[in-house]
CSV table of C-alpha atoms and ligand atoms in Angstrom, one decimal:
chain,number,residue,atom,x,y,z
O,848,MET,CA,-95.0,16.4,-46.1
O,849,THR,CA,-91.5,17.0,-44.9
O,850,GLN,CA,-90.6,16.8,-41.2
O,851,GLU,CA,-91.2,20.3,-39.8
O,852,SER,CA,-88.9,21.4,-37.0
O,853,MET,CA,-91.1,21.3,-33.9
O,854,PRO,CA,-89.7,22.5,-30.6
O,855,LEU,CA,-91.5,19.5,-29.0
O,856,SER,CA,-89.5,17.2,-31.1
O,857,HIS,CA,-86.3,18.6,-29.6
O,858,ILE,CA,-87.0,17.2,-26.2
O,859,GLY,CA,-87.7,13.7,-24.8
O,860,TRP,CA,-91.1,13.0,-23.3
O,861,ASP,CA,-89.8,12.4,-19.8
O,862,SER,CA,-87.8,15.7,-19.8
O,863,PHE,CA,-90.8,17.6,-21.1
O,864,ASN,CA,-93.2,15.9,-18.8
O,865,ARG,CA,-91.1,16.8,-15.8
O,866,LEU,CA,-90.8,20.5,-16.6
O,867,PRO,CA,-92.7,22.8,-14.3
O,868,VAL,CA,-96.0,23.9,-16.0
O,869,THR,CA,-94.6,27.5,-16.4
O,870,GLU,CA,-91.7,26.3,-18.5
O,871,LYS,CA,-93.6,24.1,-21.0
O,872,ALA,CA,-95.1,26.9,-23.2
O,873,PRO,CA,-92.0,27.4,-25.5
O,874,TYR,CA,-92.2,23.8,-26.6
O,875,LEU,CA,-95.8,24.1,-27.7
O,876,ALA,CA,-95.3,26.8,-30.2
O,877,GLY,CA,-94.6,26.1,-33.9
O,878,SER,CA,-91.2,26.4,-35.4
O,879,ASP,CA,-92.1,30.0,-36.4
O,880,GLY,CA,-92.8,30.8,-32.7
O,881,ARG,CA,-96.6,31.1,-33.3
O,882,VAL,CA,-99.3,29.2,-31.4
O,883,PHE,CA,-99.5,25.6,-32.5
O,884,HIS,CA,-100.6,23.1,-29.8
O,885,VAL,CA,-103.0,24.6,-27.3
O,886,LEU,CA,-102.6,22.6,-24.1
O,887,LEU,CA,-102.1,24.9,-21.1
O,888,ALA,CA,-103.3,28.2,-19.9
O,889,GLN,CA,-99.6,29.1,-19.3
O,890,GLN,CA,-99.2,29.5,-23.1
O,891,PHE,CA,-101.2,32.8,-23.1
O,892,ASN,CA,-99.9,36.1,-22.0
O,893,ARG,CA,-101.7,39.4,-21.8
O,894,ALA,CA,-100.9,40.4,-25.4
O,895,ALA,CA,-102.2,37.0,-26.6
O,896,LEU,CA,-105.4,37.3,-24.6
O,897,ASP,CA,-106.0,40.8,-25.9
O,898,SER,CA,-105.5,39.9,-29.5
O,899,LEU,CA,-107.5,36.7,-29.3
O,900,GLY,CA,-110.4,38.5,-27.8
O,901,GLY,CA,-110.2,41.2,-30.6
O,902,LEU,CA,-110.1,38.5,-33.3
O,903,ALA,CA,-113.1,36.7,-31.7
O,904,THR,CA,-115.1,40.0,-31.8
O,905,ARG,CA,-114.2,40.6,-35.5
O,906,ILE,CA,-115.3,37.0,-36.3
O,907,ARG,CA,-118.5,37.5,-34.3
O,908,ARG,CA,-119.4,40.7,-36.1
O,909,THR,CA,-118.4,39.3,-39.5
O,910,ALA,CA,-120.7,36.3,-38.9
O,911,LYS,CA,-123.7,38.7,-38.6
O,912,THR,CA,-124.2,39.1,-42.3
O,913,GLU,CA,-124.7,36.4,-44.9
O,914,GLU,CA,-121.8,37.8,-47.0
O,915,GLY,CA,-119.6,37.7,-43.9
O,916,MET,CA,-120.6,34.2,-43.1
O,917,THR,CA,-119.8,33.1,-46.7
O,918,PHE,CA,-116.4,34.7,-46.3
O,919,LEU,CA,-115.7,32.9,-43.0
O,920,ARG,CA,-116.8,29.6,-44.4
O,921,GLY,CA,-114.3,29.8,-47.2
O,922,LEU,CA,-111.4,30.4,-44.9
O,923,MET,CA,-110.6,26.8,-43.8
O,924,ALA,CA,-112.6,24.7,-46.2
O,925,ASN,CA,-109.5,22.7,-47.0
O,926,LYS,CA,-109.1,21.7,-43.3
O,927,ARG,CA,-110.4,18.7,-41.3
O,928,ALA,CA,-110.6,18.5,-37.6
O,929,MET,CA,-111.0,15.4,-35.4
O,930,LEU,CA,-113.1,15.9,-32.3
O,931,TYR,CA,-111.9,13.2,-29.9
O,932,PHE,CA,-114.2,13.5,-26.9
O,933,THR,CA,-114.1,10.3,-24.9
O,934,GLN,CA,-115.3,12.1,-21.8
O,935,PRO,CA,-118.9,13.5,-21.5
O,936,SER,CA,-119.4,16.9,-23.1
O,937,SER,CA,-122.2,18.9,-24.7
O,938,ARG,CA,-121.1,22.5,-24.7
O,939,THR,CA,-117.5,22.2,-25.4
O,940,PHE,CA,-118.1,19.6,-28.2
O,941,LEU,CA,-120.9,21.6,-29.8
O,942,SER,CA,-119.0,24.9,-29.6
O,943,PHE,CA,-116.0,23.4,-31.2
O,944,SER,CA,-118.1,21.8,-33.9
O,945,SER,CA,-120.0,25.1,-34.4
O,946,ALA,CA,-116.7,27.0,-34.5
O,947,CYS,CA,-115.5,24.5,-37.2
O,948,GLN,CA,-118.7,25.1,-39.2
O,949,ILE,CA,-118.2,28.9,-39.0
O,950,LEU,CA,-114.7,28.5,-40.6
O,951,GLY,CA,-115.7,25.8,-43.0
O,952,VAL,CA,-113.6,23.2,-41.3
O,953,ASN,CA,-114.9,19.6,-41.9
O,954,VAL,CA,-115.3,17.6,-38.7
O,955,GLY,CA,-114.9,13.9,-37.8
O,956,GLU,CA,-115.6,12.6,-34.3
O,957,VAL,CA,-114.9,9.9,-31.8
O,958,ARG,CA,-117.0,10.1,-28.7
O,959,ASP,CA,-116.8,6.6,-27.4
O,960,THR,CA,-113.8,4.3,-27.5
O,961,ALA,CA,-116.2,1.4,-27.6
O,962,THR,CA,-116.9,2.3,-31.2
O,963,SER,CA,-113.2,2.7,-32.2
O,964,SER,CA,-110.4,0.3,-32.6
O,965,GLU,CA,-109.2,1.1,-29.1
O,966,PHE,CA,-111.9,-1.4,-28.2
O,967,LYS,CA,-110.0,-4.1,-30.2
O,968,GLY,CA,-106.9,-3.4,-28.0
O,969,GLU,CA,-105.3,-0.7,-30.2
O,970,SER,CA,-103.2,1.6,-28.0
O,971,GLN,CA,-104.5,5.2,-27.6
O,972,GLU,CA,-101.2,6.3,-29.2
O,973,ASP,CA,-101.8,4.3,-32.3
O,974,SER,CA,-105.4,5.4,-32.5
O,975,LEU,CA,-104.5,9.1,-32.3
O,976,ARG,CA,-101.7,8.6,-34.8
O,977,THR,CA,-104.2,7.1,-37.1
O,978,PHE,CA,-106.4,10.2,-36.8
O,979,SER,CA,-103.5,12.4,-37.6
O,980,SER,CA,-103.3,10.7,-41.0
O,981,TYR,CA,-106.8,12.0,-42.0
O,982,PHE,CA,-107.0,15.3,-40.1
O,983,ASP,CA,-105.3,18.6,-39.8
O,984,MET,CA,-105.9,19.1,-36.1
O,985,ILE,CA,-107.2,17.1,-33.1
O,986,VAL,CA,-109.4,18.6,-30.5
O,987,MET,CA,-109.4,16.3,-27.5
O,988,ARG,CA,-111.2,15.8,-24.2
O,989,THR,CA,-110.2,12.9,-22.0
O,990,GLN,CA,-110.3,12.0,-18.4
O,991,VAL,CA,-106.7,11.1,-18.5
O,992,GLY,CA,-104.6,14.1,-17.2
O,993,GLY,CA,-101.7,14.8,-19.5
O,994,LEU,CA,-102.9,12.7,-22.4
O,995,ALA,CA,-103.3,15.7,-24.7
O,996,GLU,CA,-99.7,16.7,-23.9
O,997,HIS,CA,-98.5,13.2,-24.6
O,998,THR,CA,-100.4,13.1,-27.9
O,999,ALA,CA,-98.9,16.4,-28.9
O,1000,TRP,CA,-95.4,15.1,-28.1
O,1001,VAL,CA,-96.0,11.8,-30.0
O,1002,LEU,CA,-97.4,13.6,-33.1
O,1003,SER,CA,-94.7,16.2,-33.1
O,1004,ASN,CA,-92.2,13.4,-33.5
O,1005,THR,CA,-93.9,12.0,-36.6
O,1006,GLU,CA,-93.8,13.1,-40.2
O,1007,ARG,CA,-97.2,14.6,-39.7
O,1008,PRO,CA,-97.2,16.9,-36.7
O,1009,ILE,CA,-100.6,18.4,-36.4
O,1010,PRO,CA,-101.9,20.8,-33.7
O,1011,ILE,CA,-103.6,19.3,-30.6
O,1012,ILE,CA,-106.1,21.4,-28.8
O,1013,ASN,CA,-106.9,20.4,-25.2
O,1014,ALA,CA,-110.6,20.6,-24.6
O,1015,GLY,CA,-110.4,19.4,-21.0
O,1016,SER,CA,-107.8,17.0,-19.6
O,1017,GLY,CA,-108.5,15.1,-16.4
O,1018,LYS,CA,-108.6,17.4,-13.4
O,1019,ASP,CA,-105.7,19.5,-14.5
O,1020,GLN,CA,-106.5,21.9,-17.3
O,1021,HIS,CA,-109.2,23.3,-19.6
O,1022,PRO,CA,-107.5,26.1,-21.4
O,1023,THR,CA,-110.1,26.9,-24.0
O,1024,GLN,CA,-112.8,27.2,-21.3
O,1025,ALA,CA,-110.5,29.7,-19.5
O,1026,LEU,CA,-110.1,31.6,-22.8
O,1027,LEU,CA,-113.8,31.9,-23.2
O,1028,ASP,CA,-114.2,32.9,-19.5
O,1029,ILE,CA,-111.6,35.7,-20.1
O,1030,TYR,CA,-113.4,36.8,-23.2
O,1031,THR,CA,-116.6,37.0,-21.2
O,1032,LEU,CA,-114.8,39.1,-18.5
O,1033,GLN,CA,-113.3,41.3,-21.2
O,1034,ARG,CA,-116.7,42.0,-22.6
O,1035,SER,CA,-118.4,42.4,-19.2
O,1036,PHE,CA,-115.9,44.9,-18.0
O,1037,GLU,CA,-115.4,46.7,-21.3
O,1038,ALA,CA,-116.9,50.0,-20.0
O,1039,ARG,CA,-115.2,49.6,-16.6
O,1040,GLY,CA,-111.5,49.6,-17.4
O,1041,GLY,CA,-111.2,45.9,-18.3
O,1042,ILE,CA,-110.2,43.1,-16.1
O,1043,ASP,CA,-107.4,44.9,-14.3
O,1044,GLY,CA,-108.1,45.7,-10.7
O,1045,LYS,CA,-111.2,43.4,-10.5
O,1046,THR,CA,-112.1,41.0,-7.7
O,1047,ILE,CA,-113.0,37.5,-8.9
O,1048,VAL,CA,-114.7,35.1,-6.5
O,1049,PHE,CA,-114.4,31.4,-7.3
O,1050,VAL,CA,-117.0,29.2,-5.6
O,1051,GLY,CA,-117.6,25.4,-5.3
O,1052,ASP,CA,-115.4,22.5,-6.1
O,1053,LEU,CA,-112.1,24.3,-6.6
O,1054,ALA,CA,-110.0,21.2,-5.9
O,1055,ARG,CA,-111.2,19.2,-8.9
O,1056,GLY,CA,-112.5,21.9,-11.2
O,1057,ARG,CA,-110.1,22.1,-14.1
O,1058,THR,CA,-111.7,25.3,-15.5
O,1059,VAL,CA,-110.9,27.2,-12.2
O,1060,ARG,CA,-107.3,26.0,-12.4
O,1061,SER,CA,-106.8,27.3,-15.9
O,1062,LEU,CA,-108.7,30.5,-15.4
O,1063,ALA,CA,-106.9,31.4,-12.1
O,1064,TRP,CA,-103.6,31.3,-14.1
O,1065,LEU,CA,-104.9,33.4,-17.0
O,1066,LEU,CA,-106.0,36.1,-14.5
O,1067,THR,CA,-102.4,36.4,-13.4
O,1068,ASN,CA,-101.8,38.3,-16.6
O,1069,TYR,CA,-103.8,41.2,-15.3
O,1070,THR,CA,-102.7,44.0,-13.0
O,1071,GLY,CA,-104.2,44.3,-9.5
O,1072,VAL,CA,-106.6,41.3,-9.8
O,1073,ARG,CA,-107.7,39.9,-6.5
O,1074,MET,CA,-109.0,36.3,-6.3
O,1075,ILE,CA,-111.1,34.9,-3.5
O,1076,PHE,CA,-111.5,31.1,-3.4
O,1077,VAL,CA,-114.6,30.0,-1.6
O,1078,ALA,CA,-115.1,26.3,-0.9
O,1079,PRO,CA,-115.7,23.8,1.9
O,1080,GLU,CA,-112.3,22.8,3.2
O,1081,PRO,CA,-112.0,19.4,1.4
O,1082,LEU,CA,-112.8,21.1,-2.0
O,1083,GLN,CA,-110.5,24.1,-1.6
O,1084,ILE,CA,-108.1,25.0,-4.4
O,1085,GLY,CA,-104.9,23.0,-4.7
O,1086,ARG,CA,-101.6,24.1,-3.2
O,1087,ASP,CA,-100.0,23.8,-6.7
O,1088,ILE,CA,-102.2,26.6,-8.0
O,1089,LEU,CA,-101.6,28.8,-5.0
O,1090,ASN,CA,-97.9,28.3,-5.4
O,1091,LEU,CA,-98.2,29.5,-9.0
O,1092,LEU,CA,-100.2,32.5,-7.8
O,1093,ASP,CA,-97.6,33.3,-5.1
O,1094,ALA,CA,-94.8,33.1,-7.7
O,1095,ALA,CA,-96.8,35.5,-9.9
O,1096,GLY,CA,-97.3,37.9,-7.0
O,1097,VAL,CA,-101.1,37.7,-7.1
O,1098,THR,CA,-103.3,38.7,-4.2
O,1099,TYR,CA,-105.7,36.0,-3.2
O,1100,GLU,CA,-107.7,34.9,-0.2
O,1101,LEU,CA,-109.2,31.6,0.9
O,1102,ALA,CA,-112.7,31.7,2.4
O,1103,SER,CA,-115.4,29.3,3.5
O,1104,ASP,CA,-118.2,31.8,3.9
O,1105,PHE,CA,-119.7,32.6,0.5
O,1106,GLU,CA,-122.3,35.2,1.5
O,1107,THR,CA,-119.8,37.7,3.0
O,1108,THR,CA,-117.7,37.7,-0.2
O,1109,ILE,CA,-120.6,38.6,-2.5
O,1110,PRO,CA,-120.5,42.4,-2.1
O,1111,GLU,CA,-116.8,42.4,-2.8
O,1112,ALA,CA,-117.1,40.6,-6.1
O,1113,ASP,CA,-116.8,42.1,-9.6
O,1114,ALA,CA,-117.3,38.6,-10.9
O,1115,ILE,CA,-118.5,35.4,-9.3
O,1116,TYR,CA,-117.4,32.2,-10.9
O,1117,MET,CA,-119.7,29.4,-9.7
O,1118,THR,CA,-118.8,25.7,-10.3
O,1119,ARG,CA,-120.5,22.4,-9.7
O,1120,ILE,CA,-119.4,19.6,-7.4
O,1121,GLN,CA,-117.2,17.3,-9.6
O,1122,ASP,CA,-118.3,14.1,-7.9
O,1123,GLU,CA,-117.3,12.0,-10.9
O,1124,TRP,CA,-113.8,12.2,-9.3
O,1125,ASP,CA,-114.9,10.8,-6.0
O,1126,THR,CA,-112.5,8.0,-4.9
O,1127,THR,CA,-114.9,6.5,-2.4
O,1128,GLU,CA,-118.6,6.0,-2.9
O,1129,GLY,CA,-120.7,9.0,-1.9
O,1130,GLU,CA,-117.6,11.0,-0.8
O,1131,SER,CA,-118.9,14.3,-2.0
O,1132,ARG,CA,-122.4,13.8,-0.5
O,1133,LYS,CA,-120.8,13.9,2.9
O,1134,ILE,CA,-119.7,17.5,2.4
O,1135,ASP,CA,-122.3,20.2,3.0
O,1136,THR,CA,-122.2,22.2,-0.2
O,1137,SER,CA,-125.5,24.0,0.2
O,1138,ARG,CA,-123.7,27.0,1.6
O,1139,TYR,CA,-122.0,27.3,-1.8
O,1140,HIS,CA,-125.2,27.9,-3.8
O,1141,PHE,CA,-126.1,31.3,-5.2
O,1142,ARG,CA,-129.4,31.9,-3.5
O,1143,PRO,CA,-131.9,34.4,-5.1
O,1144,GLU,CA,-131.7,36.7,-2.1
O,1145,TYR,CA,-127.9,37.1,-2.7
O,1146,LEU,CA,-128.7,39.2,-5.8
O,1147,ASP,CA,-129.5,42.1,-3.4
O,1148,ARG,CA,-126.0,41.9,-2.0
O,1149,LEU,CA,-124.3,41.7,-5.4
O,1150,GLY,CA,-122.9,44.9,-6.9
O,1151,PRO,CA,-124.9,46.5,-9.7
O,1152,HIS,CA,-122.1,45.9,-12.3
O,1153,ALA,CA,-120.9,42.6,-11.1
O,1154,VAL,CA,-121.4,39.4,-13.2
O,1155,ILE,CA,-122.1,35.8,-12.5
O,1156,LEU,CA,-120.3,33.2,-14.6
O,1157,HIS,CA,-120.5,29.4,-14.6
O,1158,PRO,CA,-118.8,27.0,-17.0
O,1159,PHE,CA,-121.8,24.7,-16.9
O,1160,PRO,CA,-123.3,22.2,-16.6
O,1161,ARG,CA,-124.9,23.4,-13.4
O,1162,ARG,CA,-126.8,21.6,-10.7
O,1163,GLN,CA,-128.4,23.3,-7.7
O,1164,GLU,CA,-125.6,25.9,-7.3
O,1165,ILE,CA,-127.5,28.4,-9.4
O,1166,PRO,CA,-131.3,28.2,-9.3
O,1167,THR,CA,-133.0,29.1,-12.6
O,1168,ALA,CA,-134.6,32.0,-10.8
O,1169,ILE,CA,-131.3,33.8,-11.2
O,1170,ASP,CA,-131.2,33.5,-15.0
O,1171,HIS,CA,-133.4,36.5,-15.7
O,1172,ASP,CA,-131.0,38.9,-13.8
O,1173,PRO,CA,-128.9,40.9,-16.3
O,1174,ARG,CA,-125.8,40.1,-14.2
O,1175,ALA,CA,-126.2,36.4,-14.9
O,1176,VAL,CA,-124.0,36.2,-18.0
O,1177,TYR,CA,-123.5,32.4,-18.2
O,1178,TRP,CA,-125.6,31.9,-21.3
O,1179,ARG,CA,-123.7,34.6,-23.1
O,1180,GLN,CA,-120.5,33.1,-21.7
O,1181,MET,CA,-121.4,29.8,-23.4
O,1182,ARG,CA,-121.9,31.5,-26.8
O,1183,ASN,CA,-118.6,33.3,-26.4
O,1184,GLY,CA,-117.0,29.9,-26.4
O,1185,MET,CA,-117.9,29.4,-30.0
O,1186,TRP,CA,-116.3,32.7,-31.0
O,1187,ILE,CA,-113.2,32.3,-29.0
O,1188,ARG,CA,-112.6,28.8,-30.3
O,1189,ALA,CA,-113.2,30.0,-33.9
O,1190,ALA,CA,-110.6,32.7,-33.2
O,1191,LEU,CA,-108.2,30.2,-31.8
O,1192,MET,CA,-108.4,27.9,-34.8
O,1193,ALA,CA,-108.1,30.9,-37.2
O,1194,LEU,CA,-104.9,31.9,-35.3
O,1195,ILE,CA,-103.4,28.4,-35.4
O,1196,PHE,CA,-104.0,28.3,-39.2
O,1197,LYS,CA,-102.7,31.8,-39.7
O,1198,LYS,CA,-106.0,33.3,-41.0
O,1199,GLU,CA,-106.1,36.4,-38.8
O,1200,ARG,CA,-104.8,38.8,-41.5
O,1201,LEU,CA,-107.5,37.6,-44.0
O,1202,ILE,CA,-110.1,38.2,-41.3
O,1203,ASP,CA,-108.8,41.6,-40.4
O,1204,GLY,CA,-108.6,42.6,-44.1
O,1205,TYR,CA,-112.2,41.6,-44.7
O,1206,TYR,CA,-113.4,43.2,-41.5
O,1207,ALA,CA,-111.7,46.5,-42.4
O,1208,SER,CA,-113.1,46.4,-45.9
O,1209,VAL,CA,-116.8,46.2,-44.8
O,1210,ARG,CA,-116.6,48.8,-42.0
Y,1399,LIG,C1,-116.5,21.9,-17.5
Y,1399,LIG,C2,-115.6,20.7,-17.6
Y,1399,LIG,O1,-115.8,19.8,-18.4
Y,1399,LIG,O2,-114.5,20.8,-17.0
Y,1399,LIG,N1,-117.5,21.9,-18.4
Y,1399,LIG,C3,-117.3,22.6,-19.6
Y,1399,LIG,O3,-116.4,22.3,-20.4
Y,1399,LIG,N2,-118.0,23.7,-19.8
Y,1399,LIG,C4,-117.1,22.1,-16.1
Y,1399,LIG,C5,-117.8,20.9,-15.5
Y,1399,LIG,O4,-118.0,19.9,-16.0
Y,1399,LIG,O5,-118.3,21.2,-14.3
């Protein structure tokens, strides 16, 4: 394979790394300007979100028939994906591997560096470069913030630049979760004018929840969205995100009383306490988080068309008694992840025309 001209190979790592997050997107596209690496929520504008959601829906409907499924499975049968998940994951891992199955992509995996040569002292860089020899894309989740970006930069400067998809990096970003959250909101508000003008209430550990950080940014693509961030003071959303929202001219509020925000919400995005990031033993336990649980009696205060989302896993913040309520959409949200990730991979590998053609032919 000849060296493809990748924008990311035209910039040194330090210069790229130092760029503000809002200026990185152009470097992550392919030489043809299309989506290539998927690392940051800042890569997606309104048009991209609309077309990705549309493609996910066409894949979802196509997959309903056996013939449609056979068509989809033939689309990327010549592709191989490495799922490099060295941080715990059930949903994201399974939804990526299911999305790969839907498109016929063959999957290899590393889930524990103790079973890879990294254990023998191989650098992460060499390990990832090794994977790139056998695979056509790498989906990676690590607890090291920025590692997906660095890997993308390293591989873009080799003779085999392959797309890197960030499936959760440290505390900073989880762009594909945010994409499935947007898809869920698009579907939830389909009959109510879409996401524009809606009030989204984020609740829980907003300081360390990477899904919130990515989703808050994606919501800046919509007109008139209001965000309310509800958290105990030490877990309130970071200043860096608020600065981005300020620059985007978005209306937001910070609150500490959850209950009073409920009637205002079109969507409530619950999150768990991310205590794996505690820097001192039992740090999170010292914070009273019980006021940030969705109590069954809150359902009476919630609007009839409002929805409750959660990236999962959950703990006590949503009791299972809520699950039967039609406004609790988190199980559907999870399944949406499979469709949006299939759509994303189809887009990266330029399969959308084939999908659209098939879809039109069977309607
Ligand atoms: C989230 C994550 O890993 O950031 N999980 C997920 O991907 N659905 C949220 C969490 O772990 O709380």
